[in-house]
Amino acid sequence: MPSPPICISSNDKTNHAARFAAARFAARLATGIVIFFTLTGQAENSGFDCAAAMAGTTEQQQQVAAELLNASYDTAKLACAANVISAFADSRASDYAAHLLALQANARYMYYLDRIILFELGYLIDWYVVEVPKEKKLNEPMIAMIAARERQLRTLQQARAAGFDTAELKFFESLTIGPNAEALPLLQTAVAEDPPSLHGAAHALMAETYYALPDIAGGDLNLAIDMMRAARQRDPDNPLHARLLAGYLLDTAQDGEARSILHQILMMQADAGGLQLRADQLRAASDLATRIGDADLAQQLSAQREKMFEDYPYLQKRGVVSAMGHFGDKDPMEDPG
C-alpha cells in the first residue's frame, strides 16, 4: 500500500524547500511518543518485501506492523508499518485510536527517514545555502519525506472531520508546521492538557521551538530549558530529550549539570524499539562531552556506542556532522555515492 505520489513543479522550488524543511522538523521529536512493542525476531536490513510480510488477515497485518515499528534501523520496514496502519485508519473514520496510532507510526517513520537524509546523504545544508539542481532535490528519501508529511496532514483532516479535537491532534498538527511561531498556540494547548500518551513530547517540541525561534519571534533559551526539563520529568529515560537539554545547558554555561546529564545518558538502557535512537544520541552526547572538555566521558560514550554496534550489527552508524552544519570530509554538493 504505497503512499500516493507527490508531484512537485519545477517552478515551485521555494514552496518545495519549505515543505521539506517542515517535514524534517515534523519528524524530530515524535519518536519519543510511540509505544514500543516486543520484537519477536531480527530481520536483515535488506530485501524487505512489505507485500509478503503483510499477507494474512487484517489482525495479523496489524500485529506485523506493530513489530515493524521496532525496526528503527530500517526505513523500509517503518514505511511498511506506517502505510499499513494508515490504511487501517482510513478504513475506520470514527476510530480515534486508529487515527492516533497512524499519526504516531508515520511520525516515527519520518524521524528515522530524516536521519538518513541528514547523516547519510548530507543534504540539509542544500536548502539554506545555495540553489540546488532539481535532480538533487528529488531524490527518493526527500520525496518519501514530503509524501509522509502529506499523509500526516490527511490523517489529521480525517480525524477532525470525524469530530475529534484533542491535545494530541494539536501536537501532531504542530509537528507539520515546524519551528514557527504559528505552532506555539497549538503546543501551549497540548502542554496545558498534558495527555499521558504524549510522554512529554509536546513539552519537548515546545522547547525546540523556543530554541529555534529568534527572540523577536518568541524564542527564549530559558523557556526552552524549562520545557525540556518538563519533558524529561515525563520521560526520564528518553536519550533524545536528555541530550537536547544538555546542549541547551551548555549554551548557558551550565556545564556541571550538562555533564551530569551526559553521564545519565551513558547509563540509559533501551528496548528493541529504542536501540537506534540510543545509538544516535550516544554519538551526539560524545560530541557534547568533547565540547565540555571531558575527554574521558566522550570516550566512554563512544565506547558504549561501539559496543551497541557489536551487539546489534544491523544498527545504522550515521555519518559525522558537526554542530555547525559542516559535513566533515563529505561535500554536501557531491552525490552521496
Short mmCIF file of C-alpha atoms in Angstrom, two decimals:
data_model
loop_
_atom_site.label_atom_id
_atom_site.label_comp_id
_atom_site.label_asym_id
_atom_site.label_seq_id
_atom_site.Cartn_x
_atom_site.Cartn_y
_atom_site.Cartn_z
CA MET A 1 0.00 0.00 0.00
CA PRO A 2 2.36 2.75 -1.19
CA SER A 3 1.79 6.41 -0.40
CA PRO A 4 0.25 8.48 -3.20
CA PRO A 5 2.91 10.17 -5.36
CA ILE A 6 3.72 13.80 -4.66
CA CYS A 7 4.04 15.92 -7.80
CA ILE A 8 6.37 18.91 -7.42
CA SER A 9 6.54 21.63 -10.03
CA SER A 10 10.00 22.77 -11.08
CA ASN A 11 8.66 26.32 -10.71
CA ASP A 12 7.70 25.73 -7.07
CA LYS A 13 11.19 25.48 -5.60
CA THR A 14 10.59 27.77 -2.65
CA ASN A 15 7.43 26.00 -1.60
CA HIS A 16 9.10 22.62 -2.08
CA ALA A 17 12.01 23.61 0.15
CA ALA A 18 9.64 24.96 2.79
CA ARG A 19 7.53 21.81 2.75
CA PHE A 20 10.61 19.65 3.07
CA ALA A 21 12.02 21.72 5.92
CA ALA A 22 8.69 21.49 7.75
CA ALA A 23 8.59 17.76 7.13
CA ARG A 24 12.07 17.36 8.60
CA PHE A 25 11.11 19.29 11.72
CA ALA A 26 7.91 17.30 11.95
CA ALA A 27 9.94 14.18 12.50
CA ARG A 28 12.45 15.38 15.05
CA LEU A 29 10.86 14.56 18.38
CA ALA A 30 7.89 12.37 17.61
CA THR A 31 9.83 9.16 18.02
CA GLY A 32 9.55 9.50 21.80
CA ILE A 33 5.79 9.06 21.93
CA VAL A 34 5.37 5.71 20.23
CA ILE A 35 4.66 2.70 22.40
CA PHE A 36 7.39 0.13 21.74
CA PHE A 37 6.23 -3.42 21.07
CA THR A 38 8.23 -6.58 21.72
CA LEU A 39 10.22 -7.56 18.65
CA THR A 40 9.96 -11.30 18.12
CA GLY A 41 12.82 -11.64 15.65
CA GLN A 42 15.62 -9.73 13.98
CA ALA A 43 15.30 -9.23 10.23
CA GLU A 44 18.09 -8.25 7.88
CA ASN A 45 18.17 -4.65 6.74
CA SER A 46 17.88 -5.58 3.06
CA GLY A 47 15.47 -7.05 0.58
CA PHE A 48 12.40 -6.39 2.68
CA ASP A 49 9.13 -7.31 0.94
CA CYS A 50 6.23 -5.44 2.52
CA ALA A 51 3.57 -7.23 0.47
CA ALA A 52 4.86 -10.64 1.55
CA ALA A 53 5.13 -9.56 5.17
CA MET A 54 1.54 -8.34 5.15
CA ALA A 55 -0.02 -11.48 3.71
CA GLY A 56 -2.74 -12.51 6.14
CA THR A 57 -5.79 -11.19 7.92
CA THR A 58 -6.21 -7.58 8.99
CA GLU A 59 -5.48 -8.58 12.57
CA GLN A 60 -2.29 -10.33 11.51
CA GLN A 61 -1.25 -7.33 9.45
CA GLN A 62 -1.70 -5.05 12.46
CA GLN A 63 0.46 -7.33 14.59
CA VAL A 64 3.22 -7.43 11.99
CA ALA A 65 3.04 -3.66 11.60
CA ALA A 66 3.38 -3.22 15.37
CA GLU A 67 6.51 -5.37 15.33
CA LEU A 68 7.96 -3.50 12.37
CA LEU A 69 7.75 -0.23 14.32
CA ASN A 70 10.70 -1.51 16.33
CA ALA A 71 12.88 -1.75 13.22
CA SER A 72 14.10 1.83 13.53
CA TYR A 73 17.31 0.85 11.72
CA ASP A 74 15.36 0.05 8.52
CA THR A 75 13.18 2.74 6.95
CA ALA A 76 11.66 0.21 4.53
CA LYS A 77 10.13 -1.65 7.47
CA LEU A 78 8.98 1.56 9.13
CA ALA A 79 7.43 2.72 5.87
CA CYS A 80 5.59 -0.56 5.53
CA ALA A 81 4.22 -0.28 9.07
CA ALA A 82 3.18 3.35 8.56
CA ASN A 83 1.42 2.53 5.30
CA VAL A 84 -0.50 -0.41 6.76
CA ILE A 85 -1.50 1.38 9.96
CA SER A 86 -2.54 4.48 8.00
CA ALA A 87 -4.65 2.40 5.60
CA PHE A 88 -6.35 0.79 8.60
CA ALA A 89 -7.14 4.25 10.00
CA ASP A 90 -8.51 5.31 6.61
CA SER A 91 -10.99 2.46 6.79
CA ARG A 92 -12.18 3.44 10.31
CA ALA A 93 -13.16 7.08 10.10
CA SER A 94 -14.72 7.19 13.58
CA ASP A 95 -11.95 5.24 15.36
CA TYR A 96 -9.86 7.83 17.19
CA ALA A 97 -7.33 5.29 18.46
CA ALA A 98 -6.67 4.14 14.89
CA HIS A 99 -6.01 7.72 13.74
CA LEU A 100 -3.71 8.36 16.68
CA LEU A 101 -1.70 5.20 16.04
CA ALA A 102 -1.38 6.16 12.37
CA LEU A 103 -0.02 9.58 13.33
CA GLN A 104 2.45 8.00 15.72
CA ALA A 105 3.63 5.36 13.25
CA ASN A 106 4.07 7.85 10.44
CA ALA A 107 5.93 10.31 12.68
CA ARG A 108 8.26 7.53 13.78
CA TYR A 109 8.97 6.66 10.15
CA MET A 110 9.63 10.33 9.37
CA TYR A 111 12.06 10.71 12.24
CA TYR A 112 14.31 7.90 11.06
CA LEU A 113 13.97 8.85 7.41
CA ASP A 114 15.16 12.29 8.48
CA ARG A 115 18.28 10.72 9.99
CA ILE A 116 19.09 9.11 6.65
CA ILE A 117 18.68 12.40 4.80
CA LEU A 118 20.75 14.39 7.28
CA PHE A 119 23.55 12.00 8.21
CA GLU A 120 23.84 9.59 5.32
CA LEU A 121 23.12 11.91 2.40
CA GLY A 122 24.24 15.22 3.89
CA TYR A 123 21.60 17.28 2.12
CA LEU A 124 20.42 19.56 4.94
CA ILE A 125 22.70 22.45 4.02
CA ASP A 126 21.37 22.46 0.43
CA TRP A 127 18.10 24.05 1.48
CA TYR A 128 19.64 27.03 3.19
CA VAL A 129 22.84 27.93 1.37
CA VAL A 130 22.63 27.51 -2.39
CA GLU A 131 20.22 26.82 -5.20
CA VAL A 132 20.28 23.08 -5.74
CA PRO A 133 19.70 21.34 -9.07
CA LYS A 134 16.22 19.88 -9.32
CA GLU A 135 17.53 16.33 -9.64
CA LYS A 136 19.19 16.61 -6.24
CA LYS A 137 16.02 17.86 -4.59
CA LEU A 138 14.01 14.99 -5.94
CA ASN A 139 16.00 12.07 -4.56
CA GLU A 140 14.00 9.20 -3.14
CA PRO A 141 14.31 9.94 0.62
CA MET A 142 13.24 13.55 0.17
CA ILE A 143 10.23 12.58 -1.91
CA ALA A 144 9.37 9.99 0.75
CA MET A 145 9.61 12.62 3.49
CA ILE A 146 7.30 15.02 1.69
CA ALA A 147 4.85 12.20 0.97
CA ALA A 148 4.86 11.21 4.65
CA ARG A 149 4.08 14.78 5.67
CA GLU A 150 1.18 14.86 3.22
CA ARG A 151 -0.10 11.65 4.78
CA GLN A 152 0.11 13.18 8.25
CA LEU A 153 -1.96 16.13 7.10
CA ARG A 154 -4.53 13.82 5.52
CA THR A 155 -4.84 11.76 8.69
CA LEU A 156 -5.29 14.91 10.76
CA GLN A 157 -8.01 16.11 8.40
CA GLN A 158 -9.81 12.77 8.63
CA ALA A 159 -9.70 12.79 12.44
CA ARG A 160 -11.04 16.34 12.56
CA ALA A 161 -13.75 15.52 10.03
CA ALA A 162 -14.84 12.74 12.37
CA GLY A 163 -15.35 15.32 15.12
CA PHE A 164 -12.16 14.85 17.12
CA ASP A 165 -10.32 17.88 18.51
CA THR A 166 -7.79 16.83 21.13
CA ALA A 167 -4.49 17.98 22.55
CA GLU A 168 -2.85 15.05 20.81
CA LEU A 169 -4.09 16.21 17.42
CA LYS A 170 -2.88 19.74 18.15
CA PHE A 171 0.54 18.30 18.93
CA PHE A 172 0.68 16.40 15.65
CA GLU A 173 -0.53 19.48 13.78
CA SER A 174 2.28 21.50 15.33
CA LEU A 175 4.72 18.88 14.03
CA THR A 176 3.67 19.67 10.48
CA ILE A 177 4.24 23.40 10.96
CA GLY A 178 7.84 23.36 12.06
CA PRO A 179 9.80 25.75 14.32
CA ASN A 180 7.43 28.60 13.70
CA ALA A 181 5.58 30.97 16.00
CA GLU A 182 2.37 29.64 14.44
CA ALA A 183 2.96 26.35 16.23
CA LEU A 184 3.18 27.88 19.71
CA PRO A 185 -0.60 28.23 20.39
CA LEU A 186 -1.13 24.59 19.42
CA LEU A 187 1.72 23.47 21.63
CA GLN A 188 0.51 25.60 24.52
CA THR A 189 -2.80 23.75 24.43
CA ALA A 190 -1.10 20.37 24.22
CA VAL A 191 1.21 21.24 27.12
CA ALA A 192 -1.64 22.59 29.24
CA GLU A 193 -3.73 19.45 28.79
CA ASP A 194 -0.63 17.24 29.00
CA PRO A 195 -2.12 13.91 27.82
CA PRO A 196 -0.13 10.98 29.21
CA SER A 197 0.02 9.38 25.75
CA LEU A 198 2.48 12.04 24.60
CA HIS A 199 5.05 11.23 27.30
CA GLY A 200 6.24 14.84 27.38
CA ALA A 201 6.71 15.11 23.60
CA ALA A 202 4.67 18.32 23.44
CA HIS A 203 6.90 19.89 26.07
CA ALA A 204 9.99 18.78 24.16
CA LEU A 205 8.69 20.14 20.87
CA MET A 206 7.82 23.45 22.50
CA ALA A 207 11.37 23.55 23.88
CA GLU A 208 12.80 23.02 20.41
CA THR A 209 10.54 25.72 19.01
CA TYR A 210 11.60 28.23 21.66
CA TYR A 211 15.21 27.29 20.94
CA ALA A 212 14.86 27.63 17.15
CA LEU A 213 12.95 30.92 17.03
CA PRO A 214 14.74 34.27 17.21
CA ASP A 215 13.94 36.34 20.28
CA ILE A 216 11.85 38.79 18.28
CA ALA A 217 9.57 35.93 17.13
CA GLY A 218 9.11 34.45 20.60
CA GLY A 219 12.29 32.45 21.01
CA ASP A 220 13.65 32.10 24.53
CA LEU A 221 16.53 29.86 25.59
CA ASN A 222 15.48 29.88 29.24
CA LEU A 223 11.95 28.77 28.32
CA ALA A 224 13.46 26.10 26.09
CA ILE A 225 15.38 24.77 29.07
CA ASP A 226 12.30 24.84 31.31
CA MET A 227 10.20 22.98 28.73
CA MET A 228 12.87 20.35 28.11
CA ARG A 229 13.20 19.79 31.85
CA ALA A 230 9.43 19.19 31.94
CA ALA A 231 9.75 16.75 29.04
CA ARG A 232 12.42 14.83 30.93
CA GLN A 233 10.23 14.64 34.02
CA ARG A 234 7.60 12.89 31.92
CA ASP A 235 10.01 10.62 30.07
CA PRO A 236 13.26 10.44 32.06
CA ASP A 237 14.72 7.58 30.01
CA ASN A 238 14.41 9.33 26.65
CA PRO A 239 18.01 9.92 25.48
CA LEU A 240 16.98 12.46 22.84
CA HIS A 241 15.34 14.77 25.36
CA ALA A 242 18.29 14.35 27.71
CA ARG A 243 20.85 15.13 25.02
CA LEU A 244 18.96 18.21 23.82
CA LEU A 245 18.71 19.53 27.37
CA ALA A 246 22.44 19.01 27.88
CA GLY A 247 23.11 21.05 24.75
CA TYR A 248 20.82 23.86 25.86
CA LEU A 249 22.54 23.98 29.23
CA LEU A 250 25.94 24.25 27.57
CA ASP A 251 24.64 27.26 25.66
CA THR A 252 24.06 28.95 29.03
CA ALA A 253 27.40 27.85 30.51
CA GLN A 254 25.78 25.34 32.89
CA ASP A 255 28.49 22.79 32.22
CA GLY A 256 28.14 20.93 35.52
CA GLU A 257 24.51 19.97 35.02
CA ALA A 258 25.13 19.22 31.35
CA ARG A 259 27.93 16.82 32.30
CA SER A 260 25.65 15.13 34.83
CA ILE A 261 23.00 14.57 32.16
CA LEU A 262 25.59 13.12 29.78
CA HIS A 263 26.55 10.63 32.50
CA GLN A 264 22.87 9.73 32.80
CA ILE A 265 22.70 9.09 29.04
CA LEU A 266 25.65 6.75 29.41
CA MET A 267 23.65 4.65 31.89
CA MET A 268 20.35 4.58 29.98
CA GLN A 269 19.11 1.30 28.57
CA ALA A 270 16.89 0.72 25.56
CA ASP A 271 14.39 -1.91 24.47
CA ALA A 272 14.27 -3.24 20.91
CA GLY A 273 12.41 -0.23 19.57
CA GLY A 274 14.78 2.31 21.10
CA LEU A 275 18.18 0.88 20.13
CA GLN A 276 18.77 3.07 17.09
CA LEU A 277 17.69 6.18 18.97
CA ARG A 278 20.10 5.42 21.80
CA ALA A 279 22.99 4.77 19.40
CA ASP A 280 22.32 8.06 17.64
CA GLN A 281 22.18 10.01 20.89
CA LEU A 282 25.37 8.45 22.23
CA ARG A 283 27.16 9.88 19.20
CA ALA A 284 25.73 13.34 19.79
CA ALA A 285 26.36 13.11 23.55
CA SER A 286 30.01 12.23 22.91
CA ASP A 287 30.31 15.40 20.82
CA LEU A 288 28.87 17.42 23.72
CA ALA A 289 31.31 15.85 26.18
CA THR A 290 34.15 16.87 23.87
CA ARG A 291 32.72 20.39 23.80
CA ILE A 292 32.82 20.47 27.61
CA GLY A 293 36.41 19.26 27.53
CA ASP A 294 35.74 15.94 29.24
CA ALA A 295 37.73 13.56 27.03
CA ASP A 296 37.17 10.60 29.35
CA LEU A 297 33.38 10.94 29.28
CA ALA A 298 33.46 11.41 25.50
CA GLN A 299 35.44 8.19 25.18
CA GLN A 300 33.02 6.29 27.44
CA LEU A 301 30.05 7.44 25.38
CA SER A 302 31.77 6.49 22.13
CA ALA A 303 32.78 3.11 23.53
CA GLN A 304 29.20 2.43 24.64
CA ARG A 305 28.03 3.24 21.12
CA GLU A 306 30.61 0.95 19.52
CA LYS A 307 29.54 -1.84 21.88
CA MET A 308 25.98 -1.41 20.64
CA PHE A 309 27.15 -1.88 17.06
CA GLU A 310 28.93 -5.06 18.09
CA ASP A 311 25.84 -6.38 19.85
CA TYR A 312 23.39 -5.18 17.19
CA PRO A 313 25.25 -5.06 13.85
CA TYR A 314 22.13 -4.07 11.92
CA LEU A 315 22.05 -0.61 13.53
CA GLN A 316 22.90 2.37 11.32
CA LYS A 317 26.14 4.17 12.22
CA ARG A 318 25.32 7.52 10.58
CA GLY A 319 27.81 9.90 9.02
CA VAL A 320 29.61 12.56 11.02
CA VAL A 321 28.07 16.02 11.03
CA SER A 322 29.43 18.82 13.19
CA ALA A 323 27.24 21.05 15.31
CA MET A 324 27.89 23.94 12.90
CA GLY A 325 26.34 22.11 9.96
CA HIS A 326 29.55 21.06 8.21
CA PHE A 327 29.75 17.54 6.87
CA GLY A 328 33.29 16.53 7.76
CA ASP A 329 35.05 15.29 4.65
CA LYS A 330 31.72 14.90 2.82
CA ASP A 331 30.95 17.56 0.26
CA PRO A 332 27.19 18.12 0.56
CA MET A 333 27.09 19.19 -3.07
CA GLU A 334 28.52 15.90 -4.28
CA ASP A 335 26.43 12.83 -4.93
CA PRO A 336 26.46 10.65 -1.78
CA GLY A 337 27.79 7.71 -3.82
#
